[in-house]
Coordinates of N, CA and C in Angstrom, one line a residue:
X77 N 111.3 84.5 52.6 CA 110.2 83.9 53.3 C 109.3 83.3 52.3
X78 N 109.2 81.7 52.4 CA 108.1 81.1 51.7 C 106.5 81.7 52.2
X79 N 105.8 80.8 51.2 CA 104.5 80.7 51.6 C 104.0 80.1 52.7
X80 N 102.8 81.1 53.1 CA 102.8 79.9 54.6 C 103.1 80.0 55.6
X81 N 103.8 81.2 55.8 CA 105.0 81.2 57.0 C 104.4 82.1 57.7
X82 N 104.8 82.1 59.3 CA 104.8 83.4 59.9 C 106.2 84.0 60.0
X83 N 106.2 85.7 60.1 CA 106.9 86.3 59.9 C 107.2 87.1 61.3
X84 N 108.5 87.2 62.4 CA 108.2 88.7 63.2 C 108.5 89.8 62.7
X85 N 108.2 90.8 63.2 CA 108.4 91.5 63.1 C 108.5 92.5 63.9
X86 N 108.9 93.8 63.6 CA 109.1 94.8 65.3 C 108.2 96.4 64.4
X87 N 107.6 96.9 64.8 CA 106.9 98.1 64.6 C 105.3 97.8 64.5
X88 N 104.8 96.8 64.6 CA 103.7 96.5 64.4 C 103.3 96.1 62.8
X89 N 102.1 95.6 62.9 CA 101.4 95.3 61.5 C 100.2 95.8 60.8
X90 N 100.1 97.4 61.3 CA 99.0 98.1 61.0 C 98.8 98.0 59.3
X91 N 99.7 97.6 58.5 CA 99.8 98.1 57.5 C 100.1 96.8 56.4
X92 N 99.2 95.7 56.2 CA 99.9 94.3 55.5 C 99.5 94.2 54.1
X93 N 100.6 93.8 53.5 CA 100.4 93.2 51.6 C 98.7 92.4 51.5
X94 N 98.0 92.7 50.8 CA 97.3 91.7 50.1 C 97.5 90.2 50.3
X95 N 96.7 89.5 51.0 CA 96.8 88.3 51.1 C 97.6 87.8 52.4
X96 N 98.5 89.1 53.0 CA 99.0 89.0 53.8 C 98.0 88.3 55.4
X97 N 98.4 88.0 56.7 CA 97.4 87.8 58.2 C 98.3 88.7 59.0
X98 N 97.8 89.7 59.8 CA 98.4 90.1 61.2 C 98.3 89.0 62.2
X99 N 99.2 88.6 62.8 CA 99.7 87.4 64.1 C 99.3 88.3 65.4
X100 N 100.0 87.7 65.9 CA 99.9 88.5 67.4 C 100.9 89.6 67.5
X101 N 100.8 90.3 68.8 CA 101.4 91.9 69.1 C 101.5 91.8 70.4
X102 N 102.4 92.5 70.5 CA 103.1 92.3 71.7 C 103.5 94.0 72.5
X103 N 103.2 94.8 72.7 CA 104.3 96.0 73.7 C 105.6 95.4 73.7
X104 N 106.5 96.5 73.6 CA 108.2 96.3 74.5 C 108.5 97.6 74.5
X105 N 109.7 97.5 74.7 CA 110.7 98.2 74.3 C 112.1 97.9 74.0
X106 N 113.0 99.0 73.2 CA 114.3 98.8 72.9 C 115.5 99.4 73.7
X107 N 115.9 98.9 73.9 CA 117.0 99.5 74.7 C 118.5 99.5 74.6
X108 N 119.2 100.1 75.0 CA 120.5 100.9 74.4 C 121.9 100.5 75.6
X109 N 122.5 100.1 75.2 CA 124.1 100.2 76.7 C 124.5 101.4 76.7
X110 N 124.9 102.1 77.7 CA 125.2 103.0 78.1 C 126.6 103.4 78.6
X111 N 127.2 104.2 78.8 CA 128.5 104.0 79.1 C 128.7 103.0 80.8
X112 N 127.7 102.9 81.2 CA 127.6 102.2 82.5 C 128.1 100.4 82.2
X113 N 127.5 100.3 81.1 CA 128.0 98.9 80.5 C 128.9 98.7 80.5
X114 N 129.0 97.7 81.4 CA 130.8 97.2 81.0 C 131.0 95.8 81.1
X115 N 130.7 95.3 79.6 CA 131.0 94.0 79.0 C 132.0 93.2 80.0
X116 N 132.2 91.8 79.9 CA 133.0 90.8 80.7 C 132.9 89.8 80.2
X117 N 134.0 88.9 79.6 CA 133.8 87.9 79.3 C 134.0 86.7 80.7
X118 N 132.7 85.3 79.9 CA 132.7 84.7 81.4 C 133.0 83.5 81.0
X119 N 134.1 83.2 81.6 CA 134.8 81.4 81.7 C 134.0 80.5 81.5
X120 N 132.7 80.1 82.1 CA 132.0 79.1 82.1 C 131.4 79.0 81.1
X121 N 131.0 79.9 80.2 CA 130.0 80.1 79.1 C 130.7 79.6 77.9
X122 N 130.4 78.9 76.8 CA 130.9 78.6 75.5 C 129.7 79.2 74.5
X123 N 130.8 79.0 73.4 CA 130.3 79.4 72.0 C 129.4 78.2 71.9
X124 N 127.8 78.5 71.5 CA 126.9 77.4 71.0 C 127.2 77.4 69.1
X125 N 127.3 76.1 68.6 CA 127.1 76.0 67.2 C 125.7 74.9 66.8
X126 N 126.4 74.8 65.8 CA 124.9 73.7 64.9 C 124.8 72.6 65.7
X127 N 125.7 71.8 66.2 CA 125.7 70.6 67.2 C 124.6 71.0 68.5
X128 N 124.3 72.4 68.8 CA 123.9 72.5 70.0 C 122.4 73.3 69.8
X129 N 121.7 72.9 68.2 CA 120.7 73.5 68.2 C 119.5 72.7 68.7
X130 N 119.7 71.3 69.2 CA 118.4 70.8 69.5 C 118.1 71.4 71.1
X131 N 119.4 71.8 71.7 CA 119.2 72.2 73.0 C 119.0 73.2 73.0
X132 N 119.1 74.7 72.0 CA 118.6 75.8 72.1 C 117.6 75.8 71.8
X133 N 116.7 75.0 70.7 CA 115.2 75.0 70.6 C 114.3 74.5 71.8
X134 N 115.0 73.6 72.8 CA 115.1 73.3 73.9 C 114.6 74.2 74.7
X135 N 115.4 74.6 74.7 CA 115.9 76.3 76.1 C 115.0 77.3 75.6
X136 N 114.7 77.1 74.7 CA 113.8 78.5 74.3 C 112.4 78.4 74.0
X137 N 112.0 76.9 73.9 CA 110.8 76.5 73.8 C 110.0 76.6 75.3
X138 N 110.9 76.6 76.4 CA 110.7 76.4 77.7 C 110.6 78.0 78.3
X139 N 111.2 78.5 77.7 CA 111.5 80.0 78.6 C 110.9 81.3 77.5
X140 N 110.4 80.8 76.2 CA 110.0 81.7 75.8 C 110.7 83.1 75.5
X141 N 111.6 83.3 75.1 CA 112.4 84.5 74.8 C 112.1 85.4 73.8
X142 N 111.5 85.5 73.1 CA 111.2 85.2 71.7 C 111.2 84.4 70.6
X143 N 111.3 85.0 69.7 CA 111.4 84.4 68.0 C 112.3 83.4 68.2
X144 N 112.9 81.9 67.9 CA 114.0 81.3 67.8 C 113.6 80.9 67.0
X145 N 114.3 80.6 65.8 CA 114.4 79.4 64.9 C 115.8 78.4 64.6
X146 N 116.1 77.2 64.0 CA 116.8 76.2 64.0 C 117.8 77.0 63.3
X147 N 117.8 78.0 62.6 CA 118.9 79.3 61.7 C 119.8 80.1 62.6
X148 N 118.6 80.8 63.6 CA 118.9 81.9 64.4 C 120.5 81.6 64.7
X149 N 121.2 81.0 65.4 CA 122.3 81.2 65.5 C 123.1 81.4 64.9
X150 N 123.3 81.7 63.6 CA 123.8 81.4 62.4 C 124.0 83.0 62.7
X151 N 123.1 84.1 62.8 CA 123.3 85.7 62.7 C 124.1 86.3 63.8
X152 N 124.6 85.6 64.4 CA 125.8 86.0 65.5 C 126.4 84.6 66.5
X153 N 127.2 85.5 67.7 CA 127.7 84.6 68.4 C 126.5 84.6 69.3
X154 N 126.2 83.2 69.5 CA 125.2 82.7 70.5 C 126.5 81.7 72.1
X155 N 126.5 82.1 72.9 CA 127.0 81.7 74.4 C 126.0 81.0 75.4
X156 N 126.2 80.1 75.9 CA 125.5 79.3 76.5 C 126.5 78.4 77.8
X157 N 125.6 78.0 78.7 CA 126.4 78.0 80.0 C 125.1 76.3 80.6
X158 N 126.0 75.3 80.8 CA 125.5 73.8 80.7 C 125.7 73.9 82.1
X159 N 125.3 72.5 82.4 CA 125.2 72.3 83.9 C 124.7 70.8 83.5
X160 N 125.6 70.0 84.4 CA 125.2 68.4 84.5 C 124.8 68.2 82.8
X161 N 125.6 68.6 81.8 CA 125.3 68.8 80.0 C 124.3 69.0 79.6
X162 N 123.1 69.8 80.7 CA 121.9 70.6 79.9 C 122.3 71.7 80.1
X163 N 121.8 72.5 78.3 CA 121.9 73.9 78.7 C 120.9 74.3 79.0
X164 N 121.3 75.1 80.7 CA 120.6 75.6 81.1 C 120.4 77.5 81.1
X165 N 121.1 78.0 80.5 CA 121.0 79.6 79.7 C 122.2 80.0 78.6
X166 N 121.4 80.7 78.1 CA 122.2 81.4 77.0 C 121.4 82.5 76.2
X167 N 122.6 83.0 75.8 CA 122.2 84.9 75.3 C 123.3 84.5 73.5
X168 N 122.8 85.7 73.2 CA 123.6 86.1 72.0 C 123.1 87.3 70.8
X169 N 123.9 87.0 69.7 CA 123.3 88.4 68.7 C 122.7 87.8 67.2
X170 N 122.0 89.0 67.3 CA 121.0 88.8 66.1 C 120.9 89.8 65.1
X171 N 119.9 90.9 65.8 CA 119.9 92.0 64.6 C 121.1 92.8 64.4
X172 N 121.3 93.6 63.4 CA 122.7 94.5 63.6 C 122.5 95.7 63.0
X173 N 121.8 96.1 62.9 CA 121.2 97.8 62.4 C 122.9 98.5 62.6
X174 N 123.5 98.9 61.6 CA 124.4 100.2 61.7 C 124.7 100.5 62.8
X175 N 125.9 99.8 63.0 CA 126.8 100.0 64.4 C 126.0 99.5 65.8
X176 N 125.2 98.8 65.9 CA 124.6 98.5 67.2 C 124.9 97.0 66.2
X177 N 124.0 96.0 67.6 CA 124.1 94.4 67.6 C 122.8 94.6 68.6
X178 N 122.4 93.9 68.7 CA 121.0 93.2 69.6 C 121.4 92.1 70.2
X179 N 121.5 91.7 71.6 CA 121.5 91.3 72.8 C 120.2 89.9 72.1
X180 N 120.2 89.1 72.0 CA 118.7 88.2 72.0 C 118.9 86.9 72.6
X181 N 117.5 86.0 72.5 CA 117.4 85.1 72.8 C 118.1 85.0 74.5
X182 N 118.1 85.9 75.6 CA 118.4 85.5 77.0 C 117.2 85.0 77.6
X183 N 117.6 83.7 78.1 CA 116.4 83.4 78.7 C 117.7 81.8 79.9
X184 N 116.8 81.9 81.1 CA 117.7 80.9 81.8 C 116.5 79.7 82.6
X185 N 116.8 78.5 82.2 CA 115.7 77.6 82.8 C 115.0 77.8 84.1
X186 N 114.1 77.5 84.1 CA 113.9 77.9 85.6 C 114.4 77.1 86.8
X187 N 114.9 76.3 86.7 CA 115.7 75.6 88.0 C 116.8 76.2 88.4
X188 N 117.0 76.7 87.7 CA 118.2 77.7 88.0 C 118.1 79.1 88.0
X189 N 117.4 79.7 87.9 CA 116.7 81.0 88.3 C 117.3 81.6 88.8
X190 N 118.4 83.1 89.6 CA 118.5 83.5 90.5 C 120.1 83.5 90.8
X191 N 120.6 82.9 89.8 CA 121.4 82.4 90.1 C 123.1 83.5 89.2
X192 N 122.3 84.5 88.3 CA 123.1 85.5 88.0 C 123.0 85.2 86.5
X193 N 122.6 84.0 86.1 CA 123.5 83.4 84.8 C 123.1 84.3 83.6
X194 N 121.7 84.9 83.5 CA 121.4 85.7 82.4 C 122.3 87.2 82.2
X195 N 122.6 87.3 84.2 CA 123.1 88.7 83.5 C 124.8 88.1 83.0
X196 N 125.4 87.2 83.9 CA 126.2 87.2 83.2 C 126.4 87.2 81.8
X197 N 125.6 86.2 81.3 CA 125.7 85.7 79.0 C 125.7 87.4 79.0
X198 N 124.5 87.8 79.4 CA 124.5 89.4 78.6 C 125.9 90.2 78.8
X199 N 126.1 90.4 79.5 CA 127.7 90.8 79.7 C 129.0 90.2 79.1
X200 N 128.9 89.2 79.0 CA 129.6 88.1 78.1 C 129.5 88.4 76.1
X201 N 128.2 88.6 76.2 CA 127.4 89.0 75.0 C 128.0 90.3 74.5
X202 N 127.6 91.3 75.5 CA 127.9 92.5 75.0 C 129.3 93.2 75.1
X203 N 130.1 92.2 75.7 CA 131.8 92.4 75.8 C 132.1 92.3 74.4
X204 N 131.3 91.1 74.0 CA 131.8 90.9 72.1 C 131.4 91.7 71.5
X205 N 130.6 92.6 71.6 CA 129.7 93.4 70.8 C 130.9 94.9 70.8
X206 N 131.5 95.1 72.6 CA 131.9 96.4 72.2 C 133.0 96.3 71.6
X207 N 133.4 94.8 72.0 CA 135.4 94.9 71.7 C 135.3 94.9 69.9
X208 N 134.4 94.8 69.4 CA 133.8 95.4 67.4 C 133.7 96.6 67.7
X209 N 133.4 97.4 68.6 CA 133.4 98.7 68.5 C 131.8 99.5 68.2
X210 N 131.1 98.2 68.4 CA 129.8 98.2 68.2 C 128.8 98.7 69.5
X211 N 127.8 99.3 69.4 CA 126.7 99.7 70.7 C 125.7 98.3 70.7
X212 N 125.7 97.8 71.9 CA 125.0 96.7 72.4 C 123.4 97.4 72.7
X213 N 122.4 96.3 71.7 CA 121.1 96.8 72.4 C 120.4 95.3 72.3
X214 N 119.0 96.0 73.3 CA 118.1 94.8 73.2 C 117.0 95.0 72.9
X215 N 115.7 94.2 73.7 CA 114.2 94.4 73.6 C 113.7 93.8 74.5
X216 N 112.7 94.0 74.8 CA 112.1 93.0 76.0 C 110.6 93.7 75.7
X217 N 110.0 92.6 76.3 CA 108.3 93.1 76.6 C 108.1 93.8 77.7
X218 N 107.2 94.7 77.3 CA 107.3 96.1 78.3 C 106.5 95.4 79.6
X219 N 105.8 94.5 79.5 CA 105.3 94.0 81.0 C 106.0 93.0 81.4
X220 N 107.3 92.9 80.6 CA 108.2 91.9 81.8 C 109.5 93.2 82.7
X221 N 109.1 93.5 83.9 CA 109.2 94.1 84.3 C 110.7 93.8 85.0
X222 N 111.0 92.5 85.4 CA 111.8 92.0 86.1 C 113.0 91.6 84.8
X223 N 112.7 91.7 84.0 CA 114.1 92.1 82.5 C 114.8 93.3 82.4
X224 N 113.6 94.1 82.3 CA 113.9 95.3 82.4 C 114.8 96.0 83.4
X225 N 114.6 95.3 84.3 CA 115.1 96.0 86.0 C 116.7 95.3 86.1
X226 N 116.8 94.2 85.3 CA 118.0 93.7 85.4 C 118.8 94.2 84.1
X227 N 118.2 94.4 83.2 CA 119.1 95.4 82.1 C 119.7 96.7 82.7
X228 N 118.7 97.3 83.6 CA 118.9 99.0 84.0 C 120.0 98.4 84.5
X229 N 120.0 97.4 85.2 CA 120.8 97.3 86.7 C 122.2 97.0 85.4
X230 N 122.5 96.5 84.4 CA 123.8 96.3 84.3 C 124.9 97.6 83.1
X231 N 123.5 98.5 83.1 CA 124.1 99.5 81.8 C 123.5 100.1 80.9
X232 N 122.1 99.0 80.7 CA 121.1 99.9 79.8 C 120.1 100.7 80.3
X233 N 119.6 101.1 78.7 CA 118.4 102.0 79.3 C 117.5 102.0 78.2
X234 N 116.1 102.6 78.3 CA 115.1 102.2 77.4 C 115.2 103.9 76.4
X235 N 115.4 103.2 75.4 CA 115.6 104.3 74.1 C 114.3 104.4 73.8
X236 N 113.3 103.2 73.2 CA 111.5 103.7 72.9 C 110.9 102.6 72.7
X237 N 109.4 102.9 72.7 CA 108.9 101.7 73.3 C 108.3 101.5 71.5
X238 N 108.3 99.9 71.4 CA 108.2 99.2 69.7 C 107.0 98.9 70.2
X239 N 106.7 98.0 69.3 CA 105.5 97.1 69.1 C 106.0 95.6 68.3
X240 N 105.8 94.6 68.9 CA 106.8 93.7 68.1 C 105.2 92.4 67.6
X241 N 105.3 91.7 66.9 CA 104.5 91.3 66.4 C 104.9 90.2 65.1
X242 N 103.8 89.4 64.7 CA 104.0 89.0 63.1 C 103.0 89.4 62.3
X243 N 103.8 88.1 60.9 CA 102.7 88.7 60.1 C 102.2 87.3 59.5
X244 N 101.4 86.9 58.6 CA 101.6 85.5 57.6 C 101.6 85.8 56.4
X245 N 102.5 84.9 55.6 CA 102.6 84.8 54.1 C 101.5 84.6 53.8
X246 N 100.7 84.8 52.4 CA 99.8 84.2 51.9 C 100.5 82.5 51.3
X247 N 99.3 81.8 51.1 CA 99.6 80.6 50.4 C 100.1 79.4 51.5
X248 N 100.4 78.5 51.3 CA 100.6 77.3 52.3 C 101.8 76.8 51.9
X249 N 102.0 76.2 52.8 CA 103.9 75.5 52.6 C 103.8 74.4 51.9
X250 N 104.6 74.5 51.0 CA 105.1 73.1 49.9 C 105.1 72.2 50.9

């Protein structure tokens, strides 16, 4: 991380380097698949790469998911599901803590809303995650209530509640 930068992070920022800024903070929680999970890969969905990052900064500038940056895809398989050639949702992985993977970046435009497509990616998502042999998790903000309710609904469950937040570098960007 250069100078300058904001940083996220998950546990909060009670605690910063010299020179360091606390950002904003957020409630969530993390949450776990359970044996109720049961991954599916989904036909319509493709693998997103570098060709398809102006539309994920896109899709995520709009829906707000979290953290995305022009890299993010780069730390896993990111799946995405177009319509008339906009993408209109997509899920994928990021963190990978010792045998789990993290579920991120689901978020589905809102014209299309309602329409299944988030739970599908996640399912899609976390089929990849088990067929590694890996435990699929996520996060969400504890007052998006309507994430939550659709994670329970396909397998997960909330392991403990984080604090997700940033931080800033000292000094300014070259």
């Amino acid at each position: 991380v250069g100078p300058g930068q904001e940083v996220p992070i998950a546990g909060g920022a009670e605690n910063v380097p010299d020179g360091w800024v606390r950002g904003w903070t957020l409630p969530g929680v993390q949450m776990v698949g359970t044996d109720r999970l049961a991954g599916v890969p989904d036909d319509e969905s493709r693998v997103l790469g570098a060709d398809d990052v102006p539309d994920m900064l896109d899709l995520t500038a709009r829906t707000k998911p979290g953290p995305f940056a022009p890299e993010t895809y780069l730390m896993g398989t990111y799946r995405g599901i177009r319509r008339d050639g906009r993408l209109v949702a997509m899920a994928g992985e990021r963190l990978r803590p010792g045998g789990a993977t993290e579920v991120s970046a689901v978020c589905t435009d809102e014209a299309v809303r309602g329409q299944g497509l988030a739970s599908r990616l996640v399912l899609a998502v976390a089929h990849g995650i088990q067929e590694r042999g890996e435990l699929p998790i996520l996060h969400a903000a504890g007052a998006n209530e309507g994430a939550i309710r659709l994670y329970r609904s396909l397998g997960f469950e909330i392991r403990k509640q984080v604090v997700f937040g940033s931080v800033h570098t000292p000094g300014v960007q070259p």
